[in-house]
PDB file of C-alpha atoms in Angstrom:
ATOM      1  CA  GLN A   1     -14.436   8.418   6.735  1.00 90.00           C
ATOM      2  CA  VAL A   2     -12.142   5.449   7.310  1.00 95.00           C
ATOM      3  CA  GLN A   3     -12.626   1.617   6.290  1.00 96.00           C
ATOM      4  CA  VAL A   4     -10.800  -1.378   7.552  1.00 97.00           C
ATOM      5  CA  VAL A   5     -11.050  -4.343   5.131  1.00 96.00           C
ATOM      6  CA  GLU A   6      -9.499  -7.934   6.062  1.00 95.00           C
ATOM      7  CA  SER A   7      -8.895 -10.548   3.348  1.00 94.00           C
ATOM      8  CA  GLY A   8      -7.344 -13.840   3.480  1.00 96.00           C
ATOM      9  CA  GLY A   9      -9.628 -16.275   5.666  1.00 94.00           C
ATOM     10  CA  GLY A  10     -10.388 -19.568   4.437  1.00 97.00           C
ATOM     11  CA  LEU A  11     -10.608 -23.643   5.288  1.00 98.00           C
ATOM     12  CA  VAL A  12      -7.188 -25.149   5.798  1.00 98.00           C
ATOM     13  CA  GLN A  13      -5.956 -28.346   7.067  1.00 98.00           C
ATOM     14  CA  PRO A  14      -4.474 -28.628  10.664  1.00 98.00           C
ATOM     15  CA  GLY A  15      -0.984 -27.780  10.364  1.00 98.00           C
ATOM     16  CA  GLY A  16      -1.451 -25.768   7.454  1.00 98.00           C
ATOM     17  CA  SER A  17      -0.955 -21.844   6.751  1.00 98.00           C
ATOM     18  CA  LEU A  18      -2.780 -18.834   6.084  1.00 98.00           C
ATOM     19  CA  ARG A  19      -1.757 -15.500   5.758  1.00 98.00           C
ATOM     20  CA  LEU A  20      -4.621 -12.591   6.336  1.00 98.00           C
ATOM     21  CA  SER A  21      -4.179  -8.991   5.536  1.00 98.00           C
ATOM     22  CA  CYS A  22      -5.740  -5.615   7.164  1.00 97.00           C
ATOM     23  CA  THR A  23      -5.981  -2.575   5.169  1.00 97.00           C
ATOM     24  CA  ALA A  24      -7.136   0.778   6.343  1.00 97.00           C
ATOM     25  CA  SER A  25      -8.338   2.808   4.030  1.00 96.00           C
ATOM     26  CA  GLY A  26      -9.832   6.942   3.831  1.00 95.00           C
ATOM     27  CA  SER A  27      -8.872  10.052   5.615  1.00 92.00           C
ATOM     28  CA  ILE A  28      -6.065   8.837   8.188  1.00 94.00           C
ATOM     29  CA  PHE A  29      -3.667  10.898   9.278  1.00 93.00           C
ATOM     30  CA  SER A  30      -1.413   8.394  11.431  1.00 93.00           C
ATOM     31  CA  ILE A  31      -1.869   4.702  12.413  1.00 95.00           C
ATOM     32  CA  TYR A  32      -0.785   3.955  15.920  1.00 95.00           C
ATOM     33  CA  ALA A  33      -1.532   0.617  16.272  1.00 96.00           C
ATOM     34  CA  MET A  34      -2.773  -2.627  14.275  1.00 97.00           C
ATOM     35  CA  GLY A  35      -4.028  -5.783  15.556  1.00 97.00           C
ATOM     36  CA  TRP A  36      -6.069  -8.536  15.576  1.00 98.00           C
ATOM     37  CA  TYR A  37      -8.833 -10.200  17.692  1.00 98.00           C
ATOM     38  CA  ARG A  38     -10.635 -13.545  17.141  1.00 98.00           C
ATOM     39  CA  GLN A  39     -13.897 -14.625  17.917  1.00 98.00           C
ATOM     40  CA  ALA A  40     -15.130 -18.732  18.026  1.00 96.00           C
ATOM     41  CA  PRO A  41     -18.750 -19.580  18.463  1.00 91.00           C
ATOM     42  CA  GLY A  42     -19.985 -19.312  22.173  1.00 93.00           C
ATOM     43  CA  LYS A  43     -16.878 -17.832  23.058  1.00 95.00           C
ATOM     44  CA  GLN A  44     -15.952 -14.100  24.176  1.00 96.00           C
ATOM     45  CA  ARG A  45     -13.481 -11.686  21.572  1.00 96.00           C
ATOM     46  CA  GLU A  46     -10.066 -12.418  22.575  1.00 97.00           C
ATOM     47  CA  LEU A  47      -6.730 -10.695  21.159  1.00 97.00           C
ATOM     48  CA  VAL A  48      -4.494 -12.409  18.953  1.00 98.00           C
ATOM     49  CA  ALA A  49      -1.842 -10.043  18.179  1.00 98.00           C
ATOM     50  CA  VAL A  50      -1.040  -5.980  17.820  1.00 98.00           C
ATOM     51  CA  ILE A  51       1.756  -4.403  16.475  1.00 97.00           C
ATOM     52  CA  THR A  52       2.746  -0.857  17.253  1.00 96.00           C
ATOM     53  CA  SER A  53       4.010   2.170  14.999  1.00 92.00           C
ATOM     54  CA  ASP A  54       7.367   1.355  15.987  1.00 92.00           C
ATOM     55  CA  GLY A  55       7.173  -2.621  15.263  1.00 93.00           C
ATOM     56  CA  SER A  56       6.440  -3.879  18.838  1.00 97.00           C
ATOM     57  CA  THR A  57       4.747  -6.754  18.992  1.00 98.00           C
ATOM     58  CA  ASN A  58       2.387  -9.085  21.390  1.00 98.00           C
ATOM     59  CA  TYR A  59       0.880 -11.964  20.955  1.00 98.00           C
ATOM     60  CA  ALA A  60      -1.540 -14.264  23.107  1.00 98.00           C
ATOM     61  CA  ASP A  61       0.017 -17.094  24.964  1.00 97.00           C
ATOM     62  CA  SER A  62      -1.744 -19.694  22.823  1.00 97.00           C
ATOM     63  CA  VAL A  63      -0.490 -18.521  18.982  1.00 98.00           C
ATOM     64  CA  LYS A  64       2.935 -17.683  20.219  1.00 98.00           C
ATOM     65  CA  GLY A  65       5.867 -19.022  17.885  1.00 97.00           C
ATOM     66  CA  ARG A  66       3.002 -20.012  15.393  1.00 98.00           C
ATOM     67  CA  PHE A  67       1.605 -16.472  14.307  1.00 98.00           C
ATOM     68  CA  THR A  68       3.505 -13.531  13.098  1.00 98.00           C
ATOM     69  CA  ILE A  69       2.187 -10.127  13.082  1.00 98.00           C
ATOM     70  CA  SER A  70       3.872  -7.381  10.645  1.00 97.00           C
ATOM     71  CA  ARG A  71       2.661  -4.163   8.906  1.00 96.00           C
ATOM     72  CA  ASP A  72       3.429  -1.858   5.702  1.00 95.00           C
ATOM     73  CA  ASN A  73       3.022   1.523   7.096  1.00 93.00           C
ATOM     74  CA  ALA A  74       3.306   2.875   3.256  1.00 94.00           C
ATOM     75  CA  LYS A  75       0.019   0.641   2.692  1.00 96.00           C
ATOM     76  CA  ASN A  76      -1.400   1.413   5.929  1.00 95.00           C
ATOM     77  CA  THR A  77      -1.435  -1.999   6.020  1.00 97.00           C
ATOM     78  CA  GLY A  78      -1.153  -5.009   8.625  1.00 97.00           C
ATOM     79  CA  TYR A  79      -0.679  -8.786   8.240  1.00 98.00           C
ATOM     80  CA  LEU A  80      -1.031 -11.973  10.052  1.00 98.00           C
ATOM     81  CA  GLN A  81       0.767 -14.878   9.405  1.00 98.00           C
ATOM     82  CA  MET A  82      -0.429 -18.077  10.774  1.00 98.00           C
ATOM     83  CA  ASN A  83       1.399 -21.231  10.356  1.00 98.00           C
ATOM     84  CA  SER A  84       0.694 -24.783  12.196  1.00 98.00           C
ATOM     85  CA  LEU A  85      -2.905 -23.606  12.513  1.00 98.00           C
ATOM     86  CA  LYS A  86      -4.823 -26.027  14.873  1.00 98.00           C
ATOM     87  CA  PRO A  87      -8.700 -26.512  15.186  1.00 97.00           C
ATOM     88  CA  GLU A  88      -9.073 -24.737  18.043  1.00 96.00           C
ATOM     89  CA  ASP A  89      -7.676 -21.668  15.734  1.00 98.00           C
ATOM     90  CA  THR A  90     -11.077 -21.823  14.627  1.00 98.00           C
ATOM     91  CA  ALA A  91     -12.766 -18.262  14.950  1.00 98.00           C
ATOM     92  CA  VAL A  92     -13.825 -15.065  12.644  1.00 98.00           C
ATOM     93  CA  TYR A  93     -11.078 -12.995  13.201  1.00 98.00           C
ATOM     94  CA  TYR A  94     -11.358  -9.045  13.200  1.00 98.00           C
ATOM     95  CA  CYS A  95      -8.610  -6.351  12.250  1.00 97.00           C
ATOM     96  CA  TYR A  96      -8.613  -3.216  14.236  1.00 97.00           C
ATOM     97  CA  ALA A  97      -6.567  -0.196  13.563  1.00 97.00           C
ATOM     98  CA  ASP A  98      -6.057   2.583  16.395  1.00 96.00           C
ATOM     99  CA  LEU A  99      -5.594   6.047  14.429  1.00 94.00           C
ATOM    100  CA  THR A 100      -6.374   9.496  14.039  1.00 92.00           C
ATOM    101  CA  VAL A 101      -7.892  11.316  11.158  1.00 93.00           C
ATOM    102  CA  ALA A 102      -6.210  14.652  11.630  1.00 91.00           C
ATOM    103  CA  ARG A 103      -3.280  16.074  13.123  1.00 90.00           C
ATOM    104  CA  GLY A 104      -3.893  16.442  17.471  1.00 89.00           C
ATOM    105  CA  THR A 105      -7.196  14.415  17.225  1.00 89.00           C
ATOM    106  CA  ILE A 106      -7.445  11.489  20.037  1.00 92.00           C
ATOM    107  CA  PRO A 107      -6.945   7.931  18.479  1.00 93.00           C
ATOM    108  CA  TYR A 108      -9.730   5.947  17.871  1.00 94.00           C
ATOM    109  CA  ASP A 109     -10.029   2.109  16.907  1.00 96.00           C
ATOM    110  CA  TYR A 110     -11.563   1.563  13.678  1.00 97.00           C
ATOM    111  CA  TRP A 111     -12.679  -2.426  12.993  1.00 97.00           C
ATOM    112  CA  GLY A 112     -12.920  -4.423  10.015  1.00 96.00           C
ATOM    113  CA  GLN A 113     -15.973  -7.112   9.248  1.00 96.00           C
ATOM    114  CA  GLY A 114     -14.282 -10.246  10.626  1.00 96.00           C
ATOM    115  CA  THR A 115     -12.811 -12.648   8.132  1.00 97.00           C
ATOM    116  CA  GLN A 116     -13.713 -16.809   8.756  1.00 97.00           C
ATOM    117  CA  VAL A 117     -11.043 -18.891   9.042  1.00 98.00           C
ATOM    118  CA  THR A 118     -11.593 -22.543   9.935  1.00 98.00           C
ATOM    119  CA  VAL A 119      -9.093 -25.522  10.688  1.00 98.00           C
ATOM    120  CA  SER A 120     -10.539 -28.903   9.471  1.00 97.00           C
ATOM    121  CA  SER A 121      -9.613 -31.879   8.146  1.00 95.00           C
TER     122      SER A 121
END
């Protein structure tokens, strides 16, 4: 059984910073990619950032230069450092881990339950 748990959301003023954490636990053989999506009220879920096992990263244009994704492979944990936050960053942020539970199995995406980020004065 695999669990993915996010933490670090909250209320912050415009221009402020937050760091989200995402930890995968349980029967894990290998984690290929970790990433973050977000969903604002009335909008579709969108990719925010992703990091692969070799450290390659990809970001949505709307967060480039403000957000940084990283990971600690020893801890099965990913991080999303969010700086210069804007009201339009307000959303529920969901973490996922693309991983295998045993050698030779097909990777599967496991999702967290989401953490609320609200940017408001």
